[in-house]
DNA sequence: GAGTCATATGACTACATGGTCACATGACCA
DNA sequence: TGGTCATGTGACCATGTAGTCATATGACTC
């Protein structure tokens, strides 16, 4: 947690520090980001940084908290506006699109989260631990529920399909970092979603093999 | 390219250096791997390393070459043993399984490749450039071909589905690093493949929505 | 034995990092 | 005016890195 000194700072200065730090952590991994560079670019002394934050990791967690807050808000809003008749595919599409828009509007926050996914598992675990049970098994529950509603093939394991979506969302995040504002990304997401929903093999066609007694 | 000195080395010493270097690069990213640590563990002087390789990157590329060689051999073998009636899903399954077995048998080489995928895009590009057109659009061609044979739904864009498989293969690679020798991974891959083939939504069921005039 | 040549060495350089600390500043109050 | 206290400062420390180079070794030849 930042020290109280940080919150006593004049708004302008605080924002400047946050911005510069986001620039740094937004496109470098934790170990490659440099505190020295941050204080130089923010125009403050090295020592001052340590009046505001415990250490580098503390600053990092603070920024990450800002990002998580924004992203959760965006996704929650997107889901709330869906209406009760939405099935799991509508939900996933909405979540993915919200993620995309968030990345478009706050590229550095998105970059921050994206870089976290590239860190070593131990580091990731350490970061996630600081945010408590916030990262619950959201999607796993969705799929479980959807399966009971008959929206998901009964032979599919909810945790398997959840891990697939996680991989895809992660990849989607990576692909966004470069080509933001490009609407082709959202089209790509929709295509991915279509494939996840219907599969690659043509349905009800001659070419189809018989598979495990279906 | 390693200097000729390296290849003049006694077999035992050369292997020792390769092994220690693989240990280092196999579970650390390029910038986090330490040459100092390597020479210490290999029991040679720092200067000697520079008799064998141009620099750190040269050593890295050499190891990466060994990995690529092995992996390509494994996958090629797996595909050759398939028989001509195999469709694209058989091919993908075979490639994924070959990748898994390769990771099981050479965990450090697999880790090396996996770490490359975690590097920054510019770095990746630089590495790939050194291997020439070796990383051709393999899968993209498969899907194009499969589409012409009616094995892939006609509305699907080959490059889209290719990028999905790439993401999944990448995720599969990450998940393997920890839990090797665990046969559950291969089962997971098969499940993923099934979902890609048939989709998550139940086919021919009441619950199904009508989608774009199918 | 002298000379040559590939190879081996590790102290060294130059640089970067995160973090510290003795001290300076300046606003506020008695 | 003198004292107190939050805040600001940057030289400095310990540690790490990749890479260099003058020197040493030891096998081989003449």
GROMACS .gro file of C-alpha atoms (C1' of nucleotides) in nm:
model
  488
    1UNK     CA    1   0.000   0.000   0.000
    2UNK     CA    2   0.125   0.348  -0.079
    3UNK     CA    3   0.225   0.551   0.225
    4UNK     CA    4  -0.003   0.832   0.340
    5UNK     CA    5   0.251   1.082   0.207
    6UNK     CA    6   0.152   0.981  -0.144
    7UNK     CA    7  -0.211   1.070  -0.091
    8UNK     CA    8  -0.117   1.404   0.065
    9UNK     CA    9   0.056   1.502  -0.257
   10UNK     CA   10  -0.098   1.771  -0.476
   11UNK     CA   11  -0.327   1.609  -0.731
   12UNK     CA   12  -0.113   1.719  -1.026
   13UNK     CA   13   0.204   1.566  -0.892
   14UNK     CA   14   0.034   1.243  -0.793
   15UNK     CA   15  -0.114   1.205  -1.140
   16UNK     CA   16   0.220   1.277  -1.301
   17UNK     CA   17   0.383   1.001  -1.100
   18UNK     CA   18   0.105   0.756  -1.182
   19UNK     CA   19   0.127   0.840  -1.550
   20UNK     CA   20   0.501   0.803  -1.575
   21UNK     CA   21   0.490   0.479  -1.379
   22UNK     CA   22   0.217   0.345  -1.606
   23UNK     CA   23   0.427   0.431  -1.908
   24UNK     CA   24   0.707   0.227  -1.760
   25UNK     CA   25   0.516  -0.074  -1.629
   26UNK     CA   26   0.267  -0.064  -1.915
   27UNK     CA   27   0.512  -0.195  -2.166
   28UNK     CA   28   0.782  -0.360  -1.961
   29UNK     CA   29   0.769  -0.655  -1.729
   30UNK     CA   30   0.828  -0.597  -1.362
   31UNK     CA   31   1.197  -0.681  -1.367
   32UNK     CA   32   1.262  -0.482  -1.680
   33UNK     CA   33   1.088  -0.171  -1.557
   34UNK     CA   34   1.328   0.072  -1.394
   35UNK     CA   35   1.251   0.284  -1.090
   36UNK     CA   36   1.545   0.506  -1.173
   37UNK     CA   37   1.391   0.581  -1.512
   38UNK     CA   38   1.056   0.653  -1.353
   39UNK     CA   39   1.188   0.908  -1.104
   40UNK     CA   40   1.394   1.074  -1.376
   41UNK     CA   41   1.098   1.110  -1.606
   42UNK     CA   42   0.868   1.221  -1.325
   43UNK     CA   43   1.123   1.480  -1.219
   44UNK     CA   44   1.142   1.372  -0.858
   45UNK     CA   45   1.426   1.239  -0.646
   46UNK     CA   46   1.482   0.869  -0.597
   47UNK     CA   47   1.437   0.913  -0.224
   48UNK     CA   48   1.100   1.076  -0.270
   49UNK     CA   49   0.965   0.763  -0.433
   50UNK     CA   50   1.041   0.581  -0.112
   51UNK     CA   51   0.844   0.840   0.082
   52UNK     CA   52   0.542   0.742  -0.126
   53UNK     CA   53   0.579   0.367  -0.165
   54UNK     CA   54   0.735   0.089   0.037
   55UNK     CA   55   0.930  -0.038  -0.262
   56UNK     CA   56   0.906  -0.113  -0.633
   57UNK     CA   57   0.659  -0.394  -0.580
   58UNK     CA   58   0.433  -0.171  -0.373
   59UNK     CA   59   0.414   0.080  -0.657
   60UNK     CA   60   0.347  -0.200  -0.902
   61UNK     CA   61   0.063  -0.342  -0.694
   62UNK     CA   62  -0.092   0.003  -0.663
   63UNK     CA   63  -0.102   0.046  -1.041
   64UNK     CA   64  -0.231  -0.305  -1.086
   65UNK     CA   65  -0.510  -0.225  -0.842
   66UNK     CA   66  -0.612   0.073  -1.053
   67UNK     CA   67  -0.624  -0.152  -1.358
   68UNK     CA   68  -0.822  -0.429  -1.193
   69UNK     CA   69  -1.074  -0.178  -1.063
   70UNK     CA   70  -1.136  -0.032  -1.407
   71UNK     CA   71  -1.155  -0.364  -1.584
   72UNK     CA   72  -1.393  -0.519  -1.336
   73UNK     CA   73  -1.616  -0.215  -1.360
   74UNK     CA   74  -1.621  -0.236  -1.741
   75UNK     CA   75  -1.701  -0.604  -1.753
   76UNK     CA   76  -1.962  -0.580  -1.481
   77UNK     CA   77  -2.136  -0.301  -1.669
   78UNK     CA   78  -2.128  -0.496  -1.992
   79UNK     CA   79  -2.282  -0.799  -1.823
   80UNK     CA   80  -2.546  -0.599  -1.640
   81UNK     CA   81  -2.671  -0.449  -1.963
   82UNK     CA   82  -2.731  -0.791  -2.114
   83UNK     CA   83  -3.081  -0.880  -2.011
   84UNK     CA   84  -3.189  -1.209  -1.854
   85UNK     CA   85  -3.237  -1.408  -2.174
   86UNK     CA   86  -2.865  -1.393  -2.261
   87UNK     CA   87  -2.699  -1.732  -2.286
   88UNK     CA   88  -2.339  -1.813  -2.205
   89UNK     CA   89  -2.215  -1.723  -2.552
   90UNK     CA   90  -2.371  -1.378  -2.527
   91UNK     CA   91  -2.201  -1.336  -2.192
   92UNK     CA   92  -1.861  -1.440  -2.321
   93UNK     CA   93  -1.892  -1.220  -2.624
   94UNK     CA   94  -1.987  -0.926  -2.402
   95UNK     CA   95  -1.696  -0.989  -2.167
   96UNK     CA   96  -1.447  -1.019  -2.450
   97UNK     CA   97  -1.571  -0.703  -2.616
   98UNK     CA   98  -1.563  -0.513  -2.289
   99UNK     CA   99  -1.204  -0.625  -2.247
  100UNK     CA  100  -1.125  -0.500  -2.594
  101UNK     CA  101  -1.283  -0.161  -2.537
  102UNK     CA  102  -1.105  -0.127  -2.207
  103UNK     CA  103  -0.774  -0.194  -2.381
  104UNK     CA  104  -0.856   0.062  -2.647
  105UNK     CA  105  -0.941   0.331  -2.391
  106UNK     CA  106  -0.666   0.254  -2.140
  107UNK     CA  107  -0.388   0.092  -2.337
  108UNK     CA  108  -0.133   0.125  -2.060
  109UNK     CA  109  -0.356  -0.034  -1.798
  110UNK     CA  110  -0.427  -0.313  -2.044
  111UNK     CA  111  -0.057  -0.347  -2.113
  112UNK     CA  112   0.007  -0.373  -1.743
  113UNK     CA  113  -0.239  -0.660  -1.704
  114UNK     CA  114  -0.108  -0.822  -2.020
  115UNK     CA  115   0.248  -0.807  -1.893
  116UNK     CA  116   0.139  -0.975  -1.573
  117UNK     CA  117   0.021  -1.272  -1.779
  118UNK     CA  118   0.372  -1.298  -1.921
  119UNK     CA  119   0.540  -1.314  -1.582
  120UNK     CA  120   0.659  -1.632  -1.422
  121UNK     CA  121   0.381  -1.826  -1.246
  122UNK     CA  122   0.528  -1.768  -0.900
  123UNK     CA  123   0.529  -1.396  -0.954
  124UNK     CA  124   0.175  -1.400  -1.088
  125UNK     CA  125   0.060  -1.599  -0.789
  126UNK     CA  126   0.222  -1.347  -0.558
  127UNK     CA  127   0.044  -1.059  -0.728
  128UNK     CA  128  -0.291  -1.232  -0.738
  129UNK     CA  129  -0.259  -1.325  -0.373
  130UNK     CA  130  -0.252  -0.955  -0.288
  131UNK     CA  131  -0.594  -0.910  -0.444
  132UNK     CA  132  -0.759  -1.182  -0.243
  133UNK     CA  133  -1.036  -1.402  -0.381
  134UNK     CA  134  -1.116  -1.140  -0.644
  135UNK     CA  135  -1.008  -1.368  -0.924
  136UNK     CA  136  -1.262  -1.635  -0.843
  137UNK     CA  137  -1.348  -1.906  -1.089
  138UNK     CA  138  -1.591  -1.683  -1.273
  139UNK     CA  139  -1.601  -1.861  -1.604
  140UNK     CA  140  -1.592  -2.207  -1.453
  141UNK     CA  141  -1.919  -2.127  -1.277
  142UNK     CA  142  -2.074  -1.989  -1.594
  143UNK     CA  143  -2.001  -2.306  -1.782
  144UNK     CA  144  -2.129  -2.525  -1.502
  145UNK     CA  145  -2.451  -2.331  -1.498
  146UNK     CA  146  -2.478  -2.323  -1.877
  147UNK     CA  147  -2.432  -2.698  -1.890
  148UNK     CA  148  -2.725  -2.746  -1.656
  149UNK     CA  149  -2.932  -2.523  -1.883
  150UNK     CA  150  -2.842  -2.738  -2.183
  151UNK     CA  151  -2.644  -2.462  -2.354
  152UNK     CA  152  -2.326  -2.666  -2.348
  153UNK     CA  153  -2.272  -3.016  -2.484
  154UNK     CA  154  -2.310  -3.257  -2.197
  155UNK     CA  155  -1.983  -3.436  -2.272
  156UNK     CA  156  -1.779  -3.123  -2.221
  157UNK     CA  157  -1.593  -3.067  -1.898
  158UNK     CA  158  -1.663  -2.713  -1.770
  159UNK     CA  159  -1.311  -2.666  -1.643
  160UNK     CA  160  -1.166  -2.772  -1.978
  161UNK     CA  161  -1.365  -2.522  -2.176
  162UNK     CA  162  -1.293  -2.259  -1.915
  163UNK     CA  163  -0.920  -2.309  -1.959
  164UNK     CA  164  -0.964  -2.281  -2.336
  165UNK     CA  165  -1.139  -1.951  -2.304
  166UNK     CA  166  -0.874  -1.829  -2.066
  167UNK     CA  167  -0.604  -1.909  -2.321
  168UNK     CA  168  -0.797  -1.736  -2.594
  169UNK     CA  169  -0.866  -1.427  -2.385
  170UNK     CA  170  -0.502  -1.410  -2.297
  171UNK     CA  171  -0.398  -1.437  -2.660
  172UNK     CA  172  -0.657  -1.181  -2.754
  173UNK     CA  173  -0.505  -0.946  -2.499
  174UNK     CA  174  -0.157  -0.993  -2.645
  175UNK     CA  175  -0.272  -0.935  -2.999
  176UNK     CA  176  -0.440  -0.613  -2.894
  177UNK     CA  177  -0.137  -0.443  -2.752
  178UNK     CA  178   0.000  -0.354  -3.091
  179UNK     CA  179  -0.299  -0.298  -3.311
  180UNK     CA  180  -0.534  -0.101  -3.094
  181UNK     CA  181  -0.814   0.113  -3.240
  182UNK     CA  182  -0.821  -0.149  -3.515
  183UNK     CA  183  -1.175  -0.277  -3.535
  184UNK     CA  184  -1.049  -0.593  -3.698
  185UNK     CA  185  -0.963  -0.718  -3.353
  186UNK     CA  186  -1.324  -0.715  -3.240
  187UNK     CA  187  -1.422  -0.895  -3.558
  188UNK     CA  188  -1.157  -1.155  -3.482
  189UNK     CA  189  -1.297  -1.204  -3.134
  190UNK     CA  190  -1.640  -1.264  -3.280
  191UNK     CA  191  -1.500  -1.519  -3.521
  192UNK     CA  192  -1.324  -1.699  -3.240
  193UNK     CA  193  -1.645  -1.703  -3.045
  194UNK     CA  194  -1.835  -1.846  -3.338
  195UNK     CA  195  -1.585  -2.126  -3.372
  196UNK     CA  196  -1.596  -2.205  -3.002
  197UNK     CA  197  -1.973  -2.220  -3.027
  198UNK     CA  198  -2.011  -2.430  -3.339
  199UNK     CA  199  -1.679  -2.600  -3.394
  200UNK     CA  200  -1.460  -2.609  -3.700
  201UNK     CA  201  -1.607  -2.917  -3.863
  202UNK     CA  202  -1.913  -2.861  -4.078
  203UNK     CA  203  -2.230  -2.978  -3.906
  204UNK     CA  204  -2.482  -3.209  -4.076
  205UNK     CA  205  -2.273  -3.268  -4.382
  206UNK     CA  206  -2.155  -3.560  -4.587
  207UNK     CA  207  -1.791  -3.503  -4.499
  208UNK     CA  208  -1.865  -3.568  -4.135
  209UNK     CA  209  -1.717  -3.865  -3.958
  210UNK     CA  210  -1.919  -4.053  -3.701
  211UNK     CA  211  -1.764  -3.978  -3.367
  212UNK     CA  212  -1.802  -4.188  -3.055
  213UNK     CA  213  -2.154  -4.299  -3.126
  214UNK     CA  214  -2.313  -3.961  -3.158
  215UNK     CA  215   2.718  -1.917  -3.467
  216UNK     CA  216   2.951  -2.074  -3.213
  217UNK     CA  217   3.320  -2.025  -3.290
  218UNK     CA  218   3.521  -2.319  -3.419
  219UNK     CA  219   3.690  -2.343  -3.080
  220UNK     CA  220   3.365  -2.470  -2.939
  221UNK     CA  221   3.348  -2.762  -3.178
  222UNK     CA  222   3.713  -2.850  -3.111
  223UNK     CA  223   3.629  -2.903  -2.747
  224UNK     CA  224   3.629  -3.254  -2.602
  225UNK     CA  225   3.282  -3.402  -2.631
  226UNK     CA  226   3.237  -3.425  -2.255
  227UNK     CA  227   3.314  -3.060  -2.193
  228UNK     CA  228   3.097  -2.944  -2.480
  229UNK     CA  229   2.803  -3.143  -2.351
  230UNK     CA  230   2.856  -3.010  -2.000
  231UNK     CA  231   2.840  -2.654  -2.126
  232UNK     CA  232   2.529  -2.725  -2.330
  233UNK     CA  233   2.360  -2.889  -2.036
  234UNK     CA  234   2.434  -2.614  -1.790
  235UNK     CA  235   2.329  -2.349  -2.041
  236UNK     CA  236   2.004  -2.537  -2.107
  237UNK     CA  237   1.938  -2.547  -1.734
  238UNK     CA  238   1.975  -2.173  -1.725
  239UNK     CA  239   1.788  -2.074  -2.040
  240UNK     CA  240   1.535  -2.354  -1.999
  241UNK     CA  241   1.359  -2.186  -1.713
  242UNK     CA  242   1.458  -1.823  -1.737
  243UNK     CA  243   1.393  -1.566  -2.004
  244UNK     CA  244   1.689  -1.435  -2.198
  245UNK     CA  245   1.743  -1.125  -1.987
  246UNK     CA  246   1.702  -1.313  -1.662
  247UNK     CA  247   1.944  -1.586  -1.754
  248UNK     CA  248   2.295  -1.515  -1.632
  249UNK     CA  249   2.613  -1.597  -1.817
  250UNK     CA  250   2.807  -1.559  -1.493
  251UNK     CA  251   2.595  -1.830  -1.335
  252UNK     CA  252   2.643  -2.055  -1.637
  253UNK     CA  253   3.022  -2.037  -1.636
  254UNK     CA  254   3.029  -2.090  -1.260
  255UNK     CA  255   2.814  -2.400  -1.281
  256UNK     CA  256   3.000  -2.533  -1.583
  257UNK     CA  257   3.330  -2.481  -1.403
  258UNK     CA  258   3.490  -2.273  -1.676
  259UNK     CA  259   3.620  -1.918  -1.682
  260UNK     CA  260   3.410  -1.632  -1.806
  261UNK     CA  261   3.664  -1.559  -2.075
  262UNK     CA  262   3.646  -1.913  -2.207
  263UNK     CA  263   3.282  -1.869  -2.289
  264UNK     CA  264   3.383  -1.589  -2.522
  265UNK     CA  265   3.627  -1.822  -2.693
  266UNK     CA  266   3.331  -2.044  -2.779
  267UNK     CA  267   3.053  -1.797  -2.856
  268UNK     CA  268   3.033  -1.444  -2.988
  269UNK     CA  269   2.814  -1.331  -2.702
  270UNK     CA  270   2.518  -1.431  -2.487
  271UNK     CA  271   2.276  -1.410  -2.777
  272UNK     CA  272   2.494  -1.635  -2.989
  273UNK     CA  273   2.484  -1.902  -2.721
  274UNK     CA  274   2.109  -1.859  -2.691
  275UNK     CA  275   2.054  -1.900  -3.063
  276UNK     CA  276   2.268  -2.212  -3.067
  277UNK     CA  277   2.055  -2.377  -2.800
  278UNK     CA  278   1.738  -2.264  -2.970
  279UNK     CA  279   1.860  -2.427  -3.289
  280UNK     CA  280   1.907  -2.757  -3.111
  281UNK     CA  281   1.549  -2.732  -2.983
  282UNK     CA  282   1.398  -2.643  -3.317
  283UNK     CA  283   1.582  -2.930  -3.482
  284UNK     CA  284   1.448  -3.185  -3.235
  285UNK     CA  285   1.094  -3.053  -3.238
  286UNK     CA  286   1.066  -3.041  -3.614
  287UNK     CA  287   1.199  -3.396  -3.635
  288UNK     CA  288   0.943  -3.518  -3.383
  289UNK     CA  289   0.649  -3.351  -3.549
  290UNK     CA  290   0.755  -3.456  -3.896
  291UNK     CA  291   0.782  -3.818  -3.783
  292UNK     CA  292   0.441  -3.804  -3.621
  293UNK     CA  293   0.284  -3.666  -3.938
  294UNK     CA  294   0.460  -3.912  -4.165
  295UNK     CA  295   0.323  -4.205  -3.969
  296UNK     CA  296  -0.032  -4.087  -4.020
  297UNK     CA  297  -0.139  -4.244  -4.347
  298UNK     CA  298  -0.307  -4.062  -4.634
  299UNK     CA  299  -0.666  -4.085  -4.509
  300UNK     CA  300  -0.596  -3.864  -4.208
  301UNK     CA  301  -0.802  -3.546  -4.199
  302UNK     CA  302  -0.695  -3.213  -4.051
  303UNK     CA  303  -0.811  -3.302  -3.703
  304UNK     CA  304  -0.600  -3.614  -3.703
  305UNK     CA  305  -0.305  -3.406  -3.812
  306UNK     CA  306  -0.355  -3.146  -3.541
  307UNK     CA  307  -0.400  -3.412  -3.277
  308UNK     CA  308  -0.081  -3.582  -3.391
  309UNK     CA  309   0.114  -3.255  -3.390
  310UNK     CA  310  -0.009  -3.160  -3.045
  311UNK     CA  311   0.071  -3.500  -2.903
  312UNK     CA  312   0.415  -3.498  -3.060
  313UNK     CA  313   0.474  -3.162  -2.897
  314UNK     CA  314   0.369  -3.305  -2.565
  315UNK     CA  315   0.596  -3.604  -2.593
  316UNK     CA  316   0.884  -3.384  -2.696
  317UNK     CA  317   0.828  -3.171  -2.386
  318UNK     CA  318   0.817  -3.482  -2.170
  319UNK     CA  319   1.143  -3.615  -2.310
  320UNK     CA  320   1.330  -3.285  -2.334
  321UNK     CA  321   1.175  -3.060  -2.073
  322UNK     CA  322   1.452  -2.804  -2.089
  323UNK     CA  323   1.435  -2.769  -2.467
  324UNK     CA  324   1.060  -2.732  -2.436
  325UNK     CA  325   1.109  -2.474  -2.164
  326UNK     CA  326   1.346  -2.285  -2.387
  327UNK     CA  327   1.090  -2.265  -2.666
  328UNK     CA  328   0.818  -2.181  -2.420
  329UNK     CA  329   1.020  -1.896  -2.274
  330UNK     CA  330   1.070  -1.757  -2.622
  331UNK     CA  331   0.695  -1.725  -2.654
  332UNK     CA  332   0.696  -1.512  -2.340
  333UNK     CA  333   0.952  -1.267  -2.473
  334UNK     CA  334   0.868  -0.929  -2.615
  335UNK     CA  335   0.755  -0.944  -2.979
  336UNK     CA  336   1.061  -0.756  -3.106
  337UNK     CA  337   1.290  -1.007  -2.940
  338UNK     CA  338   1.091  -1.299  -3.076
  339UNK     CA  339   1.106  -1.153  -3.423
  340UNK     CA  340   1.480  -1.116  -3.395
  341UNK     CA  341   1.520  -1.479  -3.294
  342UNK     CA  342   1.287  -1.610  -3.559
  343UNK     CA  343   1.463  -1.403  -3.824
  344UNK     CA  344   1.780  -1.599  -3.751
  345UNK     CA  345   1.607  -1.919  -3.849
  346UNK     CA  346   1.491  -1.799  -4.184
  347UNK     CA  347   1.161  -1.907  -4.340
  348UNK     CA  348   1.159  -2.218  -4.123
  349UNK     CA  349   0.851  -2.103  -3.938
  350UNK     CA  350   0.633  -2.090  -4.246
  351UNK     CA  351   0.258  -2.071  -4.224
  352UNK     CA  352   0.225  -2.443  -4.177
  353UNK     CA  353  -0.113  -2.456  -4.014
  354UNK     CA  354  -0.263  -2.185  -4.230
  355UNK     CA  355  -0.195  -2.403  -4.533
  356UNK     CA  356  -0.347  -2.706  -4.365
  357UNK     CA  357  -0.668  -2.523  -4.296
  358UNK     CA  358  -0.685  -2.382  -4.647
  359UNK     CA  359  -0.646  -2.729  -4.788
  360UNK     CA  360  -0.890  -2.883  -4.540
  361UNK     CA  361  -1.148  -2.621  -4.630
  362UNK     CA  362  -1.124  -2.719  -4.995
  363UNK     CA  363  -1.176  -3.081  -4.894
  364UNK     CA  364  -1.490  -2.987  -4.701
  365UNK     CA  365  -1.341  -3.078  -4.365
  366UNK     CA  366  -1.383  -2.725  -4.235
  367UNK     CA  367  -1.700  -2.518  -4.225
  368UNK     CA  368  -1.700  -2.294  -4.529
  369UNK     CA  369  -1.771  -1.978  -4.331
  370UNK     CA  370  -1.453  -2.013  -4.130
  371UNK     CA  371  -1.150  -1.807  -4.218
  372UNK     CA  372  -0.841  -2.033  -4.230
  373UNK     CA  373  -0.618  -1.769  -4.078
  374UNK     CA  374  -0.860  -1.716  -3.791
  375UNK     CA  375  -0.873  -2.078  -3.695
  376UNK     CA  376  -0.497  -2.101  -3.738
  377UNK     CA  377  -0.444  -1.819  -3.487
  378UNK     CA  378  -0.677  -1.997  -3.245
  379UNK     CA  379  -0.478  -2.314  -3.265
  380UNK     CA  380  -0.159  -2.121  -3.219
  381UNK     CA  381  -0.293  -1.968  -2.900
  382UNK     CA  382  -0.406  -2.304  -2.773
  383UNK     CA  383  -0.076  -2.473  -2.856
  384UNK     CA  384   0.105  -2.197  -2.680
  385UNK     CA  385  -0.113  -2.231  -2.372
  386UNK     CA  386  -0.071  -2.605  -2.386
  387UNK     CA  387   0.305  -2.554  -2.383
  388UNK     CA  388   0.287  -2.329  -2.078
  389UNK     CA  389   0.069  -2.571  -1.887
  390UNK     CA  390   0.312  -2.852  -1.958
  391UNK     CA  391   0.616  -2.695  -1.806
  392UNK     CA  392   0.506  -2.768  -1.452
  393UNK     CA  393   0.316  -3.093  -1.471
  394UNK     CA  394   0.521  -3.302  -1.708
  395UNK     CA  395   0.494  -3.683  -1.711
  396UNK     CA  396   0.131  -3.623  -1.617
  397UNK     CA  397  -0.082  -3.802  -1.872
  398UNK     CA  398  -0.372  -3.576  -1.785
  399UNK     CA  399  -0.217  -3.317  -2.014
  400UNK     CA  400  -0.259  -3.535  -2.319
  401UNK     CA  401  -0.617  -3.601  -2.220
  402UNK     CA  402  -0.667  -3.226  -2.193
  403UNK     CA  403  -0.527  -3.176  -2.540
  404UNK     CA  404  -0.771  -3.432  -2.676
  405UNK     CA  405  -1.059  -3.255  -2.508
  406UNK     CA  406  -0.951  -2.924  -2.654
  407UNK     CA  407  -0.933  -3.084  -2.993
  408UNK     CA  408  -1.279  -3.228  -2.958
  409UNK     CA  409  -1.419  -2.889  -2.869
  410UNK     CA  410  -1.245  -2.722  -3.162
  411UNK     CA  411  -1.389  -2.987  -3.389
  412UNK     CA  412  -1.748  -2.991  -3.266
  413UNK     CA  413  -1.797  -2.667  -3.074
  414UNK     CA  414  -1.929  -2.610  -2.727
  415UNK     CA  415  -2.296  -2.578  -2.813
  416UNK     CA  416  -2.488  -2.903  -2.839
  417UNK     CA  417  -2.559  -2.995  -3.200
  418UNK     CA  418  -2.908  -3.087  -3.325
  419UNK     CA  419  -3.082  -3.001  -3.003
  420UNK     CA  420  -3.380  -2.803  -2.893
  421UNK     CA  421  -3.167  -2.551  -2.704
  422UNK     CA  422  -3.001  -2.443  -3.026
  423UNK     CA  423  -3.048  -2.093  -3.157
  424UNK     CA  424  -3.083  -2.034  -3.529
  425UNK     CA  425  -2.766  -1.861  -3.641
  426UNK     CA  426  -2.728  -1.658  -3.957
  427UNK     CA  427  -2.960  -1.862  -4.170
  428UNK     CA  428  -2.795  -2.199  -4.124
  429DG     C1'  429   6.555  -2.627  -2.559
  430DA     C1'  430   6.323  -2.263  -2.820
  431DG     C1'  431   5.940  -2.113  -3.052
  432DT     C1'  432   5.455  -2.122  -3.187
  433DC     C1'  433   4.985  -2.148  -3.143
  434DA     C1'  434   4.521  -2.263  -2.979
  435DT     C1'  435   4.317  -2.249  -2.563
  436DA     C1'  436   4.216  -2.106  -2.062
  437DT     C1'  437   4.189  -1.767  -1.713
  438DG     C1'  438   3.984  -1.427  -1.379
  439DA     C1'  439   4.062  -0.959  -1.243
  440DC     C1'  440   3.879  -0.588  -1.445
  441DT     C1'  441   3.570  -0.228  -1.682
  442DA     C1'  442   3.155   0.003  -1.756
  443DC     C1'  443   2.717   0.012  -1.652
  444DA     C1'  444   2.266  -0.077  -1.442
  445DT     C1'  445   1.975  -0.189  -1.075
  446DG     C1'  446   1.681  -0.123  -0.606
  447DG     C1'  447   1.721   0.079  -0.192
  448DT     C1'  448   1.922   0.399   0.206
  449DC     C1'  449   2.034   0.787   0.478
  450DA     C1'  450   2.221   1.211   0.653
  451DC     C1'  451   2.088   1.628   0.552
  452DA     C1'  452   1.809   2.037   0.349
  453DT     C1'  453   1.384   2.287   0.301
  454DG     C1'  454   1.003   2.536   0.429
  455DA     C1'  455   0.541   2.572   0.642
  456DC     C1'  456   0.334   2.621   1.079
  457DC     C1'  457   0.310   2.729   1.565
  458DA     C1'  458   0.441   2.899   2.043
  459DT     C1'  459   1.287   3.380   1.710
  460DG     C1'  460   1.334   2.918   1.784
  461DG     C1'  461   1.144   2.471   1.749
  462DT     C1'  462   0.895   2.097   1.528
  463DC     C1'  463   0.760   1.812   1.168
  464DA     C1'  464   0.631   1.644   0.709
  465DT     C1'  465   0.844   1.638   0.293
  466DG     C1'  466   1.228   1.648  -0.053
  467DT     C1'  467   1.698   1.530  -0.200
  468DG     C1'  468   2.085   1.296  -0.444
  469DA     C1'  469   2.525   1.097  -0.331
  470DC     C1'  470   2.606   0.662  -0.204
  471DC     C1'  471   2.593   0.141  -0.118
  472DA     C1'  472   2.565  -0.335  -0.228
  473DT     C1'  473   2.475  -0.613  -0.582
  474DG     C1'  474   2.418  -0.767  -1.030
  475DT     C1'  475   2.518  -0.782  -1.525
  476DA     C1'  476   2.781  -0.865  -2.017
  477DG     C1'  477   3.190  -0.838  -2.203
  478DT     C1'  478   3.742  -0.754  -2.233
  479DC     C1'  479   4.221  -0.837  -2.214
  480DA     C1'  480   4.686  -0.912  -2.055
  481DT     C1'  481   4.867  -1.306  -1.910
  482DA     C1'  482   4.936  -1.811  -1.840
  483DT     C1'  483   4.928  -2.291  -1.989
  484DG     C1'  484   5.057  -2.679  -2.227
  485DA     C1'  485   5.081  -2.954  -2.648
  486DC     C1'  486   5.332  -2.980  -3.062
  487DT     C1'  487   5.708  -2.877  -3.401
  488DC     C1'  488   6.169  -2.767  -3.544
   0.00000   0.00000   0.00000
